[in-house]
Amino acid sequence: MKQPSAEWPRSVSIHPSAIVAPEAQLGENVQIGPWCSVGPDVVLGKNVRLHSSVVIDGITVLGDGVEIYPFVTVGMAPQDLKYRGEPTRCEIGERTVLRENVTIHRGTAQGDGITRVGAHCLVMANAHVAHDCVIGDGVIIVNNVVMGGHVEIGDGARIMGAAALHQFVRIGRGALVGGVCGVESDVIPYGSVLGNRARLVGLHWIWLRRQGVEAPEIQAMRRAFRILYPRQGGDGAVLESRLAEVKRDFADIPRVQEIVAFMEAPSRRGLVRAIRPSAVTSETEGA
């Protein structure tokens, strides 16, 4: 398709070498570069830009202002042997940027039938977002991150380079996953995990400060964290007792209650274990 369909806005720009199905829905000012391929069930919002050699397939919706760099594929069939061609979906939120070689697969009938990446996200080169993953708004996923199916990542989380997320893992809002980190269990909201096998080392203090969280609330979160994850030789109460204590004593701190609710929610993978406090440096405590 070298000429825009009569139903597309006149502001649409399509390179002569691109292949765009006439049934695709294109918004105003869409730019489709050389050697791109856009399938018939694709919806591109306003100001979407596909640089070159981008493949958008399946029932896929790109929000306004999405920008996609070369050799990215979005909405292709999932890497799941149970998939039998069911009409599942993929959605990318507005103003999200996908860098080179990113792959994002559509959902499966065994999941919720949709893979979703939120708005204002940055997914860097060579990252893979598997089927049925749900990624919140403002998430940054750094180069070479891979994830299994059904992973959930909360708003504002940061996943550093070459991290690997096991299927069904939940990453809480504002959490930090360190580079080259294998995450086999859930990471609490605002948690910071490091290591070859992820271990919780504290809360993501830098992110909290950048979000404008005031010092009294940060101090309350610090106290709550120390109750939930006591120092070696400290309180030996079972987790349920510690959760009850934090829920009672920090009832007026919404972010602490968010952490408690996350820890009490059903989980397929359990919670990431904390590293021994003696191994946590003062620099990590303040990070």
Coordinates of C-alpha atoms in Angstrom, one line a residue:
M1 CA 0.0 0.0 0.0
K2 CA 1.9 3.0 -1.2
Q3 CA -0.9 5.5 -1.3
P4 CA -3.0 6.3 1.8
S5 CA -6.5 4.9 1.9
A6 CA -9.3 7.5 1.2
E7 CA -10.5 6.9 4.8
W8 CA -7.2 7.9 6.4
P9 CA -6.5 11.5 7.3
R10 CA -4.6 13.5 4.7
S11 CA -1.9 14.2 7.2
V12 CA -0.9 10.5 7.3
S13 CA 2.6 9.9 5.8
I14 CA 3.5 6.4 4.6
H15 CA 6.8 5.6 2.9
P16 CA 6.4 3.9 -0.5
S17 CA 8.2 0.7 0.7
A18 CA 5.9 0.2 3.7
I19 CA 3.0 -2.3 3.6
V20 CA -0.1 -1.1 5.4
A21 CA -3.4 -3.0 5.2
P22 CA -6.2 -0.8 3.9
E23 CA -8.4 -2.0 6.9
A24 CA -5.9 -0.5 9.5
Q25 CA -7.1 2.5 11.3
L26 CA -4.7 5.4 11.3
G27 CA -5.0 8.7 13.2
E28 CA -3.9 12.2 12.2
N29 CA -0.2 12.8 11.6
V30 CA 0.7 9.1 11.7
Q31 CA 4.2 8.6 10.2
I32 CA 5.1 5.2 8.8
G33 CA 8.7 4.8 7.7
P34 CA 10.4 2.5 5.2
W35 CA 9.9 -1.2 5.3
C36 CA 7.3 -1.2 8.0
S37 CA 4.3 -3.6 8.1
V38 CA 0.9 -2.8 9.7
G39 CA -1.8 -5.5 9.8
P40 CA -5.5 -5.1 9.1
D41 CA -6.6 -5.2 12.8
V42 CA -4.2 -2.5 13.9
V43 CA -5.3 0.9 15.3
L44 CA -2.7 3.7 15.3
G45 CA -3.6 6.8 17.4
K46 CA -2.7 10.4 16.5
N47 CA 1.0 11.3 16.0
V48 CA 2.2 7.7 16.1
R49 CA 5.6 7.3 14.5
L50 CA 7.1 4.1 13.2
H51 CA 10.7 4.8 12.2
S52 CA 11.5 1.9 9.9
S53 CA 11.4 -1.9 9.7
V54 CA 8.6 -2.0 12.4
V55 CA 6.0 -4.8 12.4
I56 CA 2.6 -4.2 14.0
D57 CA 0.3 -7.2 13.8
G58 CA -2.7 -8.8 15.4
I59 CA -5.5 -6.9 17.2
T60 CA -3.2 -4.1 18.4
V61 CA -3.9 -0.5 19.5
L62 CA -1.1 2.1 19.8
G63 CA -2.1 5.2 21.8
D64 CA -1.5 8.8 20.7
G65 CA 2.1 9.8 20.3
V66 CA 3.7 6.3 20.5
E67 CA 7.1 6.2 19.0
I68 CA 8.7 3.0 17.8
Y69 CA 12.3 2.5 16.6
P70 CA 13.6 0.0 14.0
F71 CA 13.2 -3.8 14.2
V72 CA 10.5 -3.7 16.8
T73 CA 7.6 -6.2 16.6
V74 CA 4.3 -5.6 18.5
G75 CA 1.3 -7.8 18.6
M76 CA 2.8 -11.0 17.2
A77 CA 1.6 -14.4 18.3
P78 CA 2.7 -15.4 21.8
Q79 CA 5.5 -17.9 22.4
D80 CA 3.0 -20.3 24.1
L81 CA 2.4 -23.8 22.8
K82 CA -1.2 -23.6 24.0
Y83 CA -2.0 -20.7 21.7
R84 CA -4.3 -21.7 18.9
G85 CA -4.8 -18.4 17.1
E86 CA -7.5 -17.0 19.4
P87 CA -8.3 -13.3 18.8
T88 CA -6.3 -11.9 21.7
R89 CA -5.0 -8.3 21.9
C90 CA -2.1 -6.0 22.6
E91 CA -2.3 -2.3 23.7
I92 CA 0.4 0.3 24.1
G93 CA -0.4 3.5 26.0
E94 CA 0.1 7.0 24.8
R95 CA 3.5 8.6 24.4
T96 CA 5.3 5.3 25.2
V97 CA 8.6 4.8 23.4
L98 CA 9.9 1.4 22.2
R99 CA 13.5 1.3 21.3
E100 CA 15.3 -1.0 18.8
N101 CA 14.6 -4.8 18.7
V102 CA 11.9 -4.7 21.4
T103 CA 9.3 -7.6 21.1
I104 CA 5.9 -7.4 22.6
H105 CA 3.5 -10.3 22.1
R106 CA -0.3 -10.4 22.3
G107 CA -2.2 -12.2 25.1
T108 CA -3.5 -15.7 25.3
A109 CA -6.9 -17.2 26.0
Q110 CA -5.5 -18.8 29.1
G111 CA -4.7 -15.4 30.5
D112 CA -6.8 -12.2 30.3
G113 CA -6.5 -12.2 26.5
I114 CA -4.4 -9.0 26.4
T115 CA -0.9 -7.7 26.8
R116 CA -0.8 -4.1 28.0
V117 CA 2.0 -1.5 28.3
G118 CA 0.9 1.7 29.9
A119 CA 1.4 5.4 29.0
H120 CA 4.6 7.3 29.1
C121 CA 6.8 4.2 29.4
L122 CA 10.2 3.7 28.0
V123 CA 11.2 0.2 26.9
M124 CA 14.8 0.2 25.8
A125 CA 16.6 -1.9 23.2
N126 CA 16.3 -5.7 23.0
A127 CA 13.7 -6.0 25.8
H128 CA 11.0 -8.6 25.6
V129 CA 7.4 -8.2 27.0
A130 CA 5.8 -11.6 27.0
H131 CA 2.1 -12.6 26.5
D132 CA -0.4 -11.4 29.1
C133 CA 2.0 -9.0 30.8
V134 CA 0.5 -5.9 32.3
I135 CA 2.8 -2.9 32.7
G136 CA 1.7 0.3 34.4
D137 CA 2.3 3.9 33.4
G138 CA 5.7 5.6 33.6
V139 CA 7.6 2.4 33.8
I140 CA 11.2 2.3 32.5
I141 CA 12.5 -1.1 31.2
V142 CA 16.2 -1.0 30.4
N143 CA 18.2 -2.9 27.7
N144 CA 18.0 -6.6 27.5
V145 CA 15.3 -7.1 30.1
V146 CA 13.3 -10.3 29.6
M147 CA 10.1 -11.5 31.3
G148 CA 7.9 -14.5 31.2
G149 CA 4.1 -14.5 30.6
H150 CA 1.6 -12.9 33.0
V151 CA 4.1 -10.5 34.7
E152 CA 2.6 -7.4 36.4
I153 CA 4.6 -4.2 36.8
G154 CA 3.2 -1.3 38.7
D155 CA 3.3 2.4 37.8
G156 CA 6.7 4.0 37.9
A157 CA 8.8 0.9 38.4
R158 CA 12.3 0.7 37.2
I159 CA 13.7 -2.5 35.7
M160 CA 17.4 -2.3 35.1
G161 CA 19.4 -3.8 32.3
A162 CA 19.4 -7.6 31.7
A163 CA 17.0 -8.4 34.6
A164 CA 14.9 -11.5 34.1
L165 CA 11.4 -11.7 35.5
H166 CA 9.8 -15.1 36.1
Q167 CA 6.3 -15.7 34.8
F168 CA 3.5 -14.6 37.1
V169 CA 5.8 -12.3 39.1
R170 CA 4.3 -9.0 40.4
I171 CA 6.5 -5.9 40.7
G172 CA 4.9 -3.3 42.9
R173 CA 4.5 0.4 42.1
G174 CA 7.7 2.4 42.3
A175 CA 9.9 -0.6 42.8
L176 CA 13.5 -0.9 41.6
V177 CA 14.9 -4.1 40.1
G178 CA 18.7 -4.1 39.9
G179 CA 20.6 -5.0 36.7
V180 CA 21.4 -8.6 35.9
C181 CA 18.9 -9.6 38.6
G182 CA 16.8 -12.8 38.4
V183 CA 13.4 -12.1 40.0
E184 CA 11.6 -15.3 40.9
S185 CA 9.1 -13.8 43.5
D186 CA 7.0 -10.7 44.0
V187 CA 8.6 -7.3 44.8
I188 CA 6.7 -5.1 47.2
P189 CA 5.7 -1.6 46.2
Y190 CA 8.6 0.8 46.5
G191 CA 10.9 -2.1 47.2
S192 CA 14.5 -2.3 45.9
V193 CA 15.9 -5.7 45.0
L194 CA 19.5 -6.6 44.0
G195 CA 21.6 -9.7 43.4
N196 CA 21.9 -12.6 41.0
R197 CA 18.8 -14.0 42.7
A198 CA 16.8 -11.0 43.7
R199 CA 16.8 -10.1 47.4
L200 CA 15.1 -7.1 49.0
V201 CA 17.6 -4.6 50.3
G202 CA 15.4 -1.7 51.3
L203 CA 12.9 0.7 49.8
H204 CA 13.4 2.8 46.7
W205 CA 14.2 6.0 48.6
I206 CA 15.5 8.0 45.7
W207 CA 12.3 7.5 43.6
L208 CA 10.1 8.4 46.6
R209 CA 12.0 11.6 47.1
R210 CA 11.8 12.5 43.4
Q211 CA 8.0 11.9 43.7
G212 CA 7.8 14.6 46.3
V213 CA 7.2 12.4 49.3
E214 CA 7.8 14.4 52.5
A215 CA 10.4 13.4 55.1
P216 CA 7.9 12.5 57.8
E217 CA 6.2 9.9 55.5
I218 CA 9.6 8.5 54.4
Q219 CA 10.5 8.1 58.0
A220 CA 7.2 6.3 58.7
M221 CA 7.8 4.0 55.7
R222 CA 11.3 3.3 57.0
R223 CA 10.0 2.3 60.5
A224 CA 7.3 0.1 58.9
F225 CA 9.8 -1.6 56.7
R226 CA 12.0 -2.4 59.7
I227 CA 9.0 -4.0 61.4
L228 CA 8.0 -6.1 58.3
Y229 CA 11.7 -7.1 57.8
P230 CA 13.3 -7.1 61.2
R231 CA 17.0 -7.2 61.8
Q232 CA 18.8 -10.5 62.4
G233 CA 18.1 -11.5 66.0
G234 CA 15.3 -9.1 66.3
D235 CA 11.5 -9.6 66.5
G236 CA 10.8 -13.2 65.6
A237 CA 7.1 -12.8 65.2
V238 CA 5.5 -14.5 62.2
L239 CA 4.8 -12.3 59.1
E240 CA 1.1 -12.3 59.8
S241 CA 1.7 -10.7 63.2
R242 CA 4.0 -8.1 61.8
L243 CA 1.6 -7.2 59.0
A244 CA -1.2 -6.8 61.6
E245 CA 1.1 -4.5 63.6
V246 CA 2.0 -2.3 60.7
K247 CA -1.6 -2.2 59.5
R248 CA -2.7 -0.9 62.9
D249 CA 0.2 1.5 63.7
F250 CA 0.5 3.1 60.3
A251 CA -3.2 3.3 59.3
D252 CA -2.8 6.9 58.3
I253 CA 0.1 6.3 55.8
P254 CA -1.4 5.3 52.5
R255 CA 1.9 4.0 51.0
V256 CA 2.5 1.8 53.9
Q257 CA -1.0 0.4 53.6
E258 CA -0.4 -0.2 49.9
I259 CA 2.7 -2.3 50.8
V260 CA 0.6 -4.3 53.3
A261 CA -2.2 -4.9 50.8
F262 CA 0.3 -6.1 48.2
M263 CA 1.8 -8.5 50.7
E264 CA -1.6 -9.9 51.7
A265 CA -2.9 -10.3 48.2
P266 CA -2.9 -13.7 46.5
S267 CA 0.3 -14.6 44.8
R268 CA 1.5 -17.3 42.5
R269 CA 5.2 -16.7 43.3
G270 CA 5.4 -15.6 47.0
L271 CA 7.4 -12.6 48.1
V272 CA 11.1 -11.8 47.5
R273 CA 13.1 -12.6 50.6
A274 CA 15.1 -9.8 52.3
I275 CA 18.9 -9.9 52.4
R276 CA 20.6 -10.1 55.8
P277 CA 20.6 -6.5 57.2
S278 CA 24.3 -6.8 58.1
A279 CA 25.0 -7.0 54.3
V280 CA 23.1 -3.8 53.6
T281 CA 25.4 -0.8 53.4
S282 CA 24.4 2.7 54.6
E283 CA 24.5 3.8 51.0
T284 CA 21.8 1.2 50.1
E285 CA 19.7 2.2 53.1
G286 CA 19.7 5.8 51.9
A287 CA 19.2 5.0 48.1

